[in-house]
GROMACS .gro file of C-alpha atoms in nm:
model
  244
    1MET     CA    1  -2.425   4.631   4.517
    2ALA     CA    2  -2.711   4.460   4.327
    3ARG     CA    3  -2.903   4.789   4.316
    4THR     CA    4  -2.597   4.971   4.178
    5ASN     CA    5  -2.542   4.703   3.912
    6ALA     CA    6  -2.908   4.724   3.806
    7GLN     CA    7  -2.888   5.103   3.780
    8ASP     CA    8  -2.567   5.078   3.578
    9ARG     CA    9  -2.731   4.830   3.341
   10LEU     CA   10  -3.041   5.044   3.292
   11ARG     CA   11  -2.829   5.348   3.216
   12ARG     CA   12  -2.606   5.148   2.980
   13MET     CA   13  -2.914   5.023   2.794
   14ASP     CA   14  -3.043   5.380   2.756
   15LEU     CA   15  -2.708   5.481   2.606
   16LEU     CA   16  -2.702   5.174   2.382
   17GLY     CA   17  -3.042   5.266   2.241
   18ALA     CA   18  -2.922   5.615   2.151
   19GLU     CA   19  -2.593   5.488   2.005
   20LEU     CA   20  -2.756   5.218   1.792
   21LYS     CA   21  -2.994   5.473   1.645
   22GLN     CA   22  -2.715   5.719   1.560
   23GLU     CA   23  -2.430   5.493   1.445
   24GLY     CA   24  -2.429   5.370   1.087
   25HIS     CA   25  -2.232   5.052   1.166
   26CYS     CA   26  -2.151   4.928   1.514
   27THR     CA   27  -2.042   4.585   1.642
   28VAL     CA   28  -2.091   4.416   1.976
   29ARG     CA   29  -1.714   4.438   2.024
   30ASP     CA   30  -1.723   4.816   1.958
   31LEU     CA   31  -2.001   4.862   2.212
   32ALA     CA   32  -1.826   4.648   2.474
   33ARG     CA   33  -1.506   4.848   2.433
   34ALA     CA   34  -1.690   5.181   2.455
   35HIS     CA   35  -1.871   5.085   2.775
   36GLY     CA   36  -1.585   4.897   2.940
   37VAL     CA   37  -1.773   4.566   2.971
   38SER     CA   38  -1.749   4.224   2.809
   39THR     CA   39  -1.909   4.132   2.476
   40ARG     CA   40  -2.123   3.879   2.666
   41THR     CA   41  -2.261   4.161   2.885
   42ILE     CA   42  -2.350   4.369   2.577
   43ALA     CA   43  -2.512   4.065   2.413
   44ARG     CA   44  -2.730   4.015   2.722
   45ASP     CA   45  -2.823   4.384   2.724
   46LEU     CA   46  -2.923   4.370   2.356
   47ALA     CA   47  -3.129   4.055   2.414
   48LEU     CA   48  -3.318   4.223   2.698
   49MET     CA   49  -3.376   4.533   2.483
   50ARG     CA   50  -3.524   4.311   2.210
   51GLU     CA   51  -3.751   4.148   2.468
   52GLN     CA   52  -3.872   4.496   2.559
   53GLY     CA   53  -3.976   4.551   2.198
   54LEU     CA   54  -3.687   4.756   2.059
   55PRO     CA   55  -3.627   4.678   1.686
   56ILE     CA   56  -3.260   4.577   1.705
   57ASP     CA   57  -3.111   4.388   1.410
   58ALA     CA   58  -2.777   4.208   1.396
   59ASP     CA   59  -2.578   4.074   1.100
   60ARG     CA   60  -2.453   3.719   1.129
   61GLY     CA   61  -2.084   3.631   1.149
   62ARG     CA   62  -1.776   3.784   1.308
   63GLY     CA   63  -1.772   4.161   1.283
   64GLY     CA   64  -2.141   4.174   1.203
   65GLY     CA   65  -2.309   4.506   1.264
   66VAL     CA   66  -2.578   4.585   1.520
   67ARG     CA   67  -2.833   4.856   1.451
   68MET     CA   68  -3.173   4.990   1.547
   69ASP     CA   69  -3.438   5.115   1.309
   70ARG     CA   70  -3.374   5.491   1.274
   71ARG     CA   71  -3.748   5.555   1.260
   72TRP     CA   72  -3.782   5.424   1.614
   73GLY     CA   73  -3.781   5.681   1.896
   74VAL     CA   74  -3.534   5.622   2.177
   75GLY     CA   75  -3.799   5.702   2.439
   76ARG     CA   76  -3.750   5.886   2.765
   77MET     CA   77  -3.406   6.023   2.842
   78ASN     CA   78  -3.241   5.948   3.177
   79LEU     CA   79  -2.979   6.201   3.279
   80SER     CA   80  -2.731   6.150   3.558
   81TYR     CA   81  -2.700   6.431   3.812
   82PRO     CA   82  -2.375   6.568   3.659
   83GLU     CA   83  -2.532   6.561   3.311
   84ALA     CA   84  -2.842   6.741   3.437
   85VAL     CA   85  -2.626   7.004   3.607
   86ASP     CA   86  -2.424   7.059   3.288
   87LEU     CA   87  -2.742   7.093   3.083
   88LEU     CA   88  -2.898   7.335   3.330
   89ILE     CA   89  -2.587   7.556   3.335
   90SER     CA   90  -2.570   7.547   2.954
   91ILE     CA   91  -2.932   7.661   2.937
   92ALA     CA   92  -2.856   7.944   3.182
   93VAL     CA   93  -2.560   8.054   2.966
   94ALA     CA   94  -2.776   8.051   2.650
   95GLU     CA   95  -3.049   8.253   2.820
   96ARG     CA   96  -2.802   8.510   2.956
   97MET     CA   97  -2.656   8.554   2.606
   98GLU     CA   98  -3.009   8.651   2.497
   99SER     CA   99  -2.995   8.464   2.169
  100PRO     CA  100  -3.328   8.523   1.989
  101LEU     CA  101  -3.337   8.176   1.829
  102PHE     CA  102  -3.405   7.830   1.972
  103LEU     CA  103  -3.484   7.955   2.321
  104ALA     CA  104  -3.862   7.913   2.311
  105SER     CA  105  -3.866   7.579   2.495
  106LEU     CA  106  -3.561   7.622   2.715
  107GLY     CA  107  -3.760   7.776   2.999
  108SER     CA  108  -3.979   7.466   3.019
  109VAL     CA  109  -3.677   7.234   3.006
  110ARG     CA  110  -3.506   7.436   3.279
  111ARG     CA  111  -3.813   7.420   3.506
  112GLN     CA  112  -3.838   7.043   3.464
  113LEU     CA  113  -3.471   6.996   3.547
  114VAL     CA  114  -3.488   7.223   3.852
  115ALA     CA  115  -3.798   7.040   3.977
  116SER     CA  116  -3.608   6.710   3.966
  117PHE     CA  117  -3.346   6.835   4.216
  118SER     CA  118  -3.366   6.828   4.591
  119PRO     CA  119  -3.348   7.171   4.762
  120GLU     CA  120  -2.984   7.105   4.856
  121LYS     CA  121  -2.886   7.016   4.501
  122ARG     CA  122  -3.084   7.312   4.370
  123ASP     CA  123  -2.881   7.547   4.591
  124ARG     CA  124  -2.558   7.389   4.469
  125VAL     CA  125  -2.658   7.433   4.104
  126ASN     CA  126  -2.744   7.798   4.167
  127ARG     CA  127  -2.401   7.853   4.322
  128LEU     CA  128  -2.237   7.693   4.017
  129LYS     CA  129  -2.442   7.909   3.779
  130SER     CA  130  -2.333   8.222   3.967
  131ARG     CA  131  -1.970   8.129   3.894
  132VAL     CA  132  -2.020   8.149   3.515
  133VAL     CA  133  -1.971   8.506   3.389
  134ILE     CA  134  -2.079   8.624   3.043
  135GLY     CA  135  -1.860   8.897   2.894
  136VAL     CA  136  -1.851   9.078   2.560
  137THR     CA  137  -1.791   8.891   2.235
  138ALA     CA  138  -1.423   8.829   2.162
  139SER     CA  139  -1.257   9.033   1.889
  140THR     CA  140  -1.207   8.883   1.544
  141TYR     CA  141  -0.831   8.874   1.618
  142VAL     CA  142  -0.883   8.655   1.924
  143GLN     CA  143  -1.146   8.439   1.752
  144ALA     CA  144  -0.904   8.364   1.469
  145GLY     CA  145  -0.671   8.181   1.707
  146VAL     CA  146  -0.927   7.978   1.901
  147SER     CA  147  -0.907   7.598   1.899
  148ALA     CA  148  -1.076   7.323   2.097
  149PRO     CA  149  -0.884   7.220   2.412
  150PRO     CA  150  -0.805   6.848   2.460
  151LYS     CA  151  -1.096   6.647   2.599
  152ARG     CA  152  -0.894   6.531   2.901
  153VAL     CA  153  -0.814   6.892   2.987
  154VAL     CA  154  -1.181   6.987   2.964
  155GLN     CA  155  -1.282   6.699   3.191
  156ALA     CA  156  -1.021   6.777   3.456
  157LEU     CA  157  -1.096   7.150   3.448
  158HIS     CA  158  -1.470   7.090   3.466
  159GLN     CA  159  -1.444   6.860   3.768
  160ALA     CA  160  -1.196   7.082   3.951
  161PHE     CA  161  -1.431   7.378   3.896
  162VAL     CA  162  -1.734   7.189   4.030
  163ASP     CA  163  -1.550   7.040   4.329
  164GLN     CA  164  -1.347   7.357   4.406
  165GLU     CA  165  -1.020   7.171   4.373
  166VAL     CA  166  -0.672   7.300   4.290
  167LEU     CA  167  -0.564   7.211   3.938
  168GLU     CA  168  -0.216   7.157   3.796
  169ILE     CA  169  -0.187   7.272   3.434
  170ARG     CA  170   0.065   7.310   3.154
  171TYR     CA  171  -0.014   7.639   2.982
  172ARG     CA  172   0.102   7.784   2.652
  173ARG     CA  173   0.096   8.164   2.634
  174GLU     CA  174   0.032   8.367   2.319
  175ASP     CA  175   0.410   8.399   2.262
  176GLY     CA  176   0.449   8.018   2.274
  177ALA     CA  177   0.616   7.998   2.616
  178VAL     CA  178   0.499   7.698   2.821
  179SER     CA  179   0.482   7.695   3.200
  180GLU     CA  180   0.362   7.468   3.481
  181ARG     CA  181   0.098   7.621   3.707
  182ARG     CA  182  -0.115   7.536   4.009
  183ILE     CA  183  -0.442   7.725   3.987
  184GLU     CA  184  -0.769   7.758   4.175
  185PRO     CA  185  -1.049   7.769   3.914
  186HIS     CA  186  -1.292   8.011   4.081
  187TYR     CA  187  -1.497   8.135   3.783
  188PHE     CA  188  -1.555   8.064   3.414
  189LEU     CA  189  -1.573   8.363   3.183
  190LEU     CA  190  -1.725   8.337   2.835
  191LYS     CA  191  -1.628   8.601   2.582
  192TYR     CA  192  -1.796   8.419   2.298
  193PRO     CA  193  -1.668   8.190   2.157
  194VAL     CA  194  -1.367   8.190   2.391
  195TRP     CA  195  -1.382   8.036   2.738
  196TYR     CA  196  -1.150   8.156   3.014
  197VAL     CA  197  -1.097   8.034   3.368
  198VAL     CA  198  -1.055   8.309   3.626
  199ALA     CA  199  -0.824   8.165   3.886
  200VAL     CA  200  -0.581   8.229   4.167
  201ASP     CA  201  -0.238   8.142   4.027
  202HIS     CA  202  -0.016   7.989   4.296
  203LEU     CA  203   0.297   8.074   4.095
  204ARG     CA  204   0.217   8.446   4.095
  205GLN     CA  205   0.014   8.440   4.417
  206ALA     CA  206  -0.240   8.658   4.243
  207PRO     CA  207  -0.559   8.639   4.033
  208ARG     CA  208  -0.500   8.548   3.668
  209THR     CA  209  -0.717   8.462   3.368
  210PHE     CA  210  -0.625   8.166   3.149
  211ARG     CA  211  -0.766   8.075   2.810
  212CYS     CA  212  -0.901   7.723   2.830
  213ASP     CA  213  -0.787   7.634   2.478
  214ARG     CA  214  -0.426   7.717   2.570
  215MET     CA  215  -0.415   7.450   2.841
  216ILE     CA  216  -0.200   7.166   2.710
  217ALA     CA  217  -0.255   6.935   3.007
  218ALA     CA  218  -0.446   6.942   3.335
  219SER     CA  219  -0.466   6.716   3.638
  220ARG     CA  220  -0.660   6.737   3.962
  221THR     CA  221  -0.465   6.754   4.287
  222GLY     CA  222  -0.733   6.671   4.544
  223ASP     CA  223  -0.650   6.992   4.732
  224PRO     CA  224  -0.961   7.203   4.805
  225PHE     CA  225  -0.976   7.582   4.790
  226ARG     CA  226  -1.211   7.839   4.937
  227LEU     CA  227  -1.418   8.028   4.681
  228LEU     CA  228  -1.344   8.401   4.665
  229PRO     CA  229  -1.610   8.661   4.582
  230LYS     CA  230  -1.606   8.815   4.233
  231PRO     CA  231  -1.479   9.157   4.349
  232ALA     CA  232  -1.160   8.989   4.477
  233LEU     CA  233  -1.089   8.864   4.124
  234ARG     CA  234  -1.226   9.159   3.929
  235SER     CA  235  -0.882   9.272   3.812
  236ALA     CA  236  -0.836   8.938   3.632
  237MET     CA  237  -1.171   8.974   3.452
  238GLU     CA  238  -1.095   9.315   3.303
  239GLY     CA  239  -0.935   9.385   2.965
  240ASP     CA  240  -1.066   9.397   2.613
  241ASP     CA  241  -0.951   9.060   2.484
  242LEU     CA  242  -0.778   8.883   2.773
  243ALA     CA  243  -0.522   8.743   2.531
  244LEU     CA  244  -0.303   8.581   2.799
   0.00000   0.00000   0.00000
């Protein structure tokens, strides 16, 4: 337990350093609320960070702001395993899209991330990467109707995809009709800038493709599913715009 608490504190302090450098005005109360700890815990963290030489200033009085000199570098960056996996998959997506800009250093970043994984975790990341499919760019008609899905939907969908877990969703079709579905999120399909999930729909008992930004709500069920090969879902990946 002590080891876990120490790791949590170190990670929280890394995040605090980044937040204090980015935020224009932030209070101890704001930081405590954001991290789900007490103001006393944040005050102790900030005191330890000052002892380590970080230039953290605080205004006196209730509601006083806490900040760090913007000219100060945050230092090394510690990523959790899920964050490293997300970054590695994002790099793979960018490379497969063959964008000519801002890719010069991604290969080096990718190699460093891969080297930090155990062979077992490396295999798991490769399996996840193989489940992300890059399609053609979406039409201007489809792009005009794209919006960002709710954060809670993204989080539930992301975790269900990684853990191969059945997901319950509320889905709004293009015609506005809303339905409740249980889906198995087998693959992600990017038809830039639109993300789709290629799934087995329990309601239809067949493969279907759902636009992520049309998911109104999503919740994990805890029920696992067995991953199907891409050819078994190919019919759901076809179509010019996939405007379901």
